[in-house]
Coordinates of N, CA and C in Angstrom, one line a residue:
M1 N 0.8 -1.2 0.0 CA 0.0 0.0 0.0 C 0.9 1.3 0.0
A2 N 1.9 1.3 0.9 CA 2.7 2.5 0.9 C 3.4 2.7 -0.4
E3 N 4.0 1.6 -1.0 CA 4.7 1.8 -2.2 C 3.8 2.3 -3.3
S4 N 2.5 1.8 -3.3 CA 1.6 2.2 -4.3 C 1.3 3.7 -4.1
G5 N 1.3 4.2 -2.9 CA 1.1 5.6 -2.6 C 2.2 6.4 -3.2
R6 N 3.4 5.9 -3.1 CA 4.6 6.7 -3.6 C 4.5 6.7 -5.1
V7 N 4.1 5.6 -5.7 CA 4.0 5.6 -7.2 C 2.9 6.6 -7.6
D8 N 1.8 6.6 -6.9 CA 0.7 7.5 -7.2 C 1.2 9.0 -7.1
A9 N 2.0 9.2 -6.0 CA 2.5 10.6 -5.8 C 3.4 11.0 -6.9
V10 N 4.3 10.2 -7.4 CA 5.2 10.5 -8.5 C 4.4 10.7 -9.7
R11 N 3.4 9.9 -10.0 CA 2.5 10.0 -11.2 C 1.8 11.4 -11.2
T12 N 1.3 11.8 -10.0 CA 0.7 13.1 -9.9 C 1.6 14.2 -10.2
L13 N 2.8 14.1 -9.6 CA 3.8 15.2 -9.9 C 4.2 15.2 -11.4
L14 N 4.3 14.1 -12.0 CA 4.6 14.1 -13.4 C 3.5 14.7 -14.2
N15 N 2.2 14.4 -13.9 CA 1.1 14.9 -14.5 C 0.9 16.4 -14.4
R16 N 1.5 16.9 -13.3 CA 1.5 18.4 -13.0 C 2.7 19.1 -13.6
G17 N 3.6 18.4 -14.3 CA 4.7 19.0 -15.0 C 6.0 18.9 -14.3
A18 N 6.2 18.1 -13.3 CA 7.5 17.9 -12.7 C 8.5 17.5 -13.7
S19 N 9.7 18.0 -13.6 CA 10.8 17.7 -14.6 C 11.4 16.3 -14.3
L20 N 11.5 15.5 -15.3 CA 12.2 14.2 -15.2 C 13.7 14.4 -15.0
Q21 N 14.2 15.5 -15.5 CA 15.7 15.7 -15.6 C 16.2 16.7 -14.6
S22 N 15.4 17.1 -13.6 CA 15.9 18.0 -12.6 C 17.1 17.4 -11.9
K23 N 18.1 18.2 -11.5 CA 19.2 17.7 -10.8 C 19.4 18.4 -9.5
D24 N 19.9 17.6 -8.5 CA 20.2 18.2 -7.2 C 21.6 18.7 -7.2
E25 N 22.1 19.0 -6.0 CA 23.5 19.6 -5.9 C 24.6 18.5 -6.2
F26 N 24.2 17.3 -6.4 CA 25.1 16.2 -6.7 C 25.0 15.8 -8.2
G27 N 24.1 16.4 -8.9 CA 23.8 16.1 -10.3 C 22.9 14.9 -10.4
E28 N 22.3 14.5 -9.4 CA 21.4 13.3 -9.4 C 20.0 13.7 -9.8
T29 N 19.4 12.9 -10.6 CA 18.0 13.1 -11.1 C 17.0 12.2 -10.2
P30 N 15.7 12.4 -10.4 CA 14.8 11.5 -9.7 C 15.1 10.0 -10.0
L31 N 15.5 9.8 -11.2 CA 15.7 8.4 -11.6 C 16.9 7.8 -10.8
H32 N 18.0 8.6 -10.6 CA 19.1 8.2 -9.8 C 18.6 7.8 -8.4
Y33 N 17.8 8.6 -7.8 CA 17.3 8.3 -6.4 C 16.4 7.1 -6.4
A34 N 15.5 7.0 -7.3 CA 14.6 5.8 -7.3 C 15.4 4.5 -7.5
A35 N 16.4 4.6 -8.4 CA 17.2 3.4 -8.6 C 18.0 3.0 -7.3
E36 N 18.6 4.0 -6.7 CA 19.4 3.8 -5.5 C 18.6 3.3 -4.4
N37 N 17.4 3.6 -4.3 CA 16.5 3.2 -3.2 C 15.7 2.0 -3.5
G38 N 15.9 1.4 -4.6 CA 15.2 0.1 -4.9 C 13.7 0.4 -5.2
E39 N 13.4 1.5 -5.6 CA 12.0 1.9 -6.0 C 11.7 1.5 -7.4
Y40 N 11.7 0.2 -7.7 CA 11.7 -0.2 -9.1 C 10.4 0.1 -9.8
K41 N 9.3 0.2 -9.1 CA 8.0 0.6 -9.8 C 8.1 2.1 -10.2
I42 N 8.8 2.9 -9.4 CA 9.0 4.3 -9.7 C 10.0 4.4 -10.8
V43 N 11.0 3.6 -10.8 CA 12.0 3.6 -11.9 C 11.3 3.3 -13.2
E44 N 10.4 2.3 -13.2 CA 9.7 2.0 -14.4 C 8.8 3.2 -14.9
L45 N 8.1 3.8 -13.9 CA 7.2 4.9 -14.2 C 8.1 6.1 -14.9
L46 N 9.2 6.4 -14.3 CA 10.0 7.5 -14.8 C 10.6 7.2 -16.1
V47 N 11.0 6.0 -16.4 CA 11.6 5.6 -17.7 C 10.5 5.6 -18.7
R48 N 9.3 5.1 -18.4 CA 8.2 5.1 -19.4 C 7.8 6.6 -19.7
A49 N 8.0 7.5 -18.7 CA 7.6 8.9 -18.9 C 8.7 9.6 -19.7
G50 N 9.8 9.0 -19.9 CA 10.9 9.6 -20.8 C 12.1 10.0 -20.0
A51 N 12.3 9.5 -18.8 CA 13.6 9.9 -18.1 C 14.8 9.3 -18.9
D52 N 15.8 10.1 -18.9 CA 17.0 9.7 -19.6 C 17.9 8.7 -18.7
I53 N 18.0 7.5 -19.2 CA 18.7 6.5 -18.4 C 20.2 6.6 -18.5
T54 N 20.7 7.6 -19.3 CA 22.1 7.7 -19.5 C 22.7 9.0 -18.9
T55 N 21.8 9.7 -18.2 CA 22.2 11.0 -17.5 C 23.2 10.7 -16.4
K56 N 24.3 11.3 -16.4 CA 25.4 11.1 -15.4 C 25.3 12.1 -14.3
D57 N 25.6 11.7 -13.1 CA 25.7 12.6 -11.9 C 27.1 13.2 -11.9
D58 N 27.4 14.0 -10.9 CA 28.6 14.7 -10.8 C 29.8 13.8 -10.7
E59 N 29.6 12.5 -10.3 CA 30.7 11.5 -10.2 C 30.7 10.6 -11.4
G60 N 29.9 10.9 -12.4 CA 29.9 10.1 -13.7 C 29.1 8.9 -13.6
R61 N 28.2 8.7 -12.6 CA 27.4 7.5 -12.5 C 26.0 7.7 -13.2
I62 N 25.6 6.7 -13.9 CA 24.3 6.7 -14.4 C 23.3 6.0 -13.4
P63 N 22.0 6.2 -13.6 CA 21.1 5.6 -12.6 C 21.3 4.1 -12.3
V64 N 21.6 3.3 -13.3 CA 21.8 1.9 -13.1 C 23.0 1.6 -12.1
D65 N 24.0 2.5 -12.2 CA 25.1 2.4 -11.2 C 24.6 2.5 -9.8
N66 N 23.7 3.4 -9.6 CA 23.1 3.6 -8.2 C 22.4 2.4 -7.8
A67 N 21.7 1.7 -8.7 CA 20.9 0.5 -8.4 C 21.8 -0.6 -8.0
L68 N 23.0 -0.6 -8.5 CA 24.0 -1.7 -8.2 C 24.7 -1.5 -6.9
Q69 N 24.6 -0.4 -6.2 CA 25.3 -0.1 -5.0 C 24.8 -0.9 -3.8

């Protein structure tokens, strides 16, 4: 249930125009964080919405690198 709520929240944000490619002070995107935290349903949602899976953070890591940590 909680995971479903997070997915719904992300879906709502995307529907309201949230950027898929926003970066934080470390150069990480929402996809980096979803992958790092094992939020695979959110990863799928972001990728289906058009998130760039090759975007590198400030250390040169792509989201899949975060998933493997």
